Amino acid sequence: MVAQRERTWLTRWLKEPDKMLAEKDPIAVALFTKYKIPMPNMRLTDKDINEVIDYMESEDKKFR
């Protein structure tokens, strides 16, 4: 997933997915349409978000 999305988009998605869906972000809407479940707002801190994305990037590299 990391390779498919810009880091800035992922950061915002992890921080405020509910707002992105309300604003009709095309990717957020597509994900909701596909999975029928909204991404919960987990109230992650900026540090938490960076750590999650860093982890996803490190895992993504293992499969390239």
C-alpha positions as a printed Julia matrix, in Angstrom:
64×3 Matrix{Float64}:
   0.0    0.0    0.0
   2.8    2.43   0.76
   4.05   2.22  -2.8
   0.54   3.05  -4.05
  -0.02   6.23  -2.0
   1.89   9.43  -1.35
   3.17   9.74   2.2
   1.23  12.99   2.65
  -2.02  11.25   1.67
  -1.32   8.33   4.01
  -0.48  10.7    6.85
  -3.78  12.51   6.51
  -5.69   9.24   6.02
  -4.3    7.86   9.28
  -4.92  11.16  11.08
  -8.44  12.03   9.92
 -10.06   9.41   7.7
 -13.52  10.55   8.75
 -12.89  14.08   7.45
 -11.45  12.78   4.19
 -14.55  10.67   3.61
 -16.82  13.62   4.47
 -14.86  15.79   2.01
 -15.38  13.08  -0.62
 -11.69  12.43  -1.2
 -11.79  10.14  -4.25
  -9.46   7.51  -2.8
 -11.21   7.52   0.59
 -14.58   7.12  -1.13
 -13.24   4.31  -3.31
 -11.89   2.45  -0.27
 -15.2    2.86   1.56
 -17.12   1.68  -1.5
 -14.87  -1.35  -1.87
 -14.8   -2.44   1.79
 -18.15  -1.03   3.04
 -16.56  -0.1    6.36
 -15.21   3.37   7.14
 -11.64   3.66   8.37
 -11.93   4.53  12.07
 -10.31   7.67  13.4
  -7.94   6.17  15.96
  -6.72   9.58  17.15
  -3.1    8.72  16.37
  -0.39  11.23  17.18
   1.94  12.52  14.48
   4.68  10.35  16.0
   2.45   7.27  15.87
   1.52   7.99  12.25
   5.15   8.37  11.2
   6.05   5.13  12.94
   3.19   3.25  11.24
   4.18   4.56   7.81
   7.87   3.85   8.44
   6.94   0.29   9.41
   4.76  -0.17   6.31
   7.6    1.12   4.13
  10.09  -1.28   5.72
   7.71  -4.22   5.21
   6.96  -3.12   1.66
  10.67  -3.22   0.81
  10.84  -6.87   1.89
   8.48  -7.85  -0.93
  10.1   -5.98  -3.8
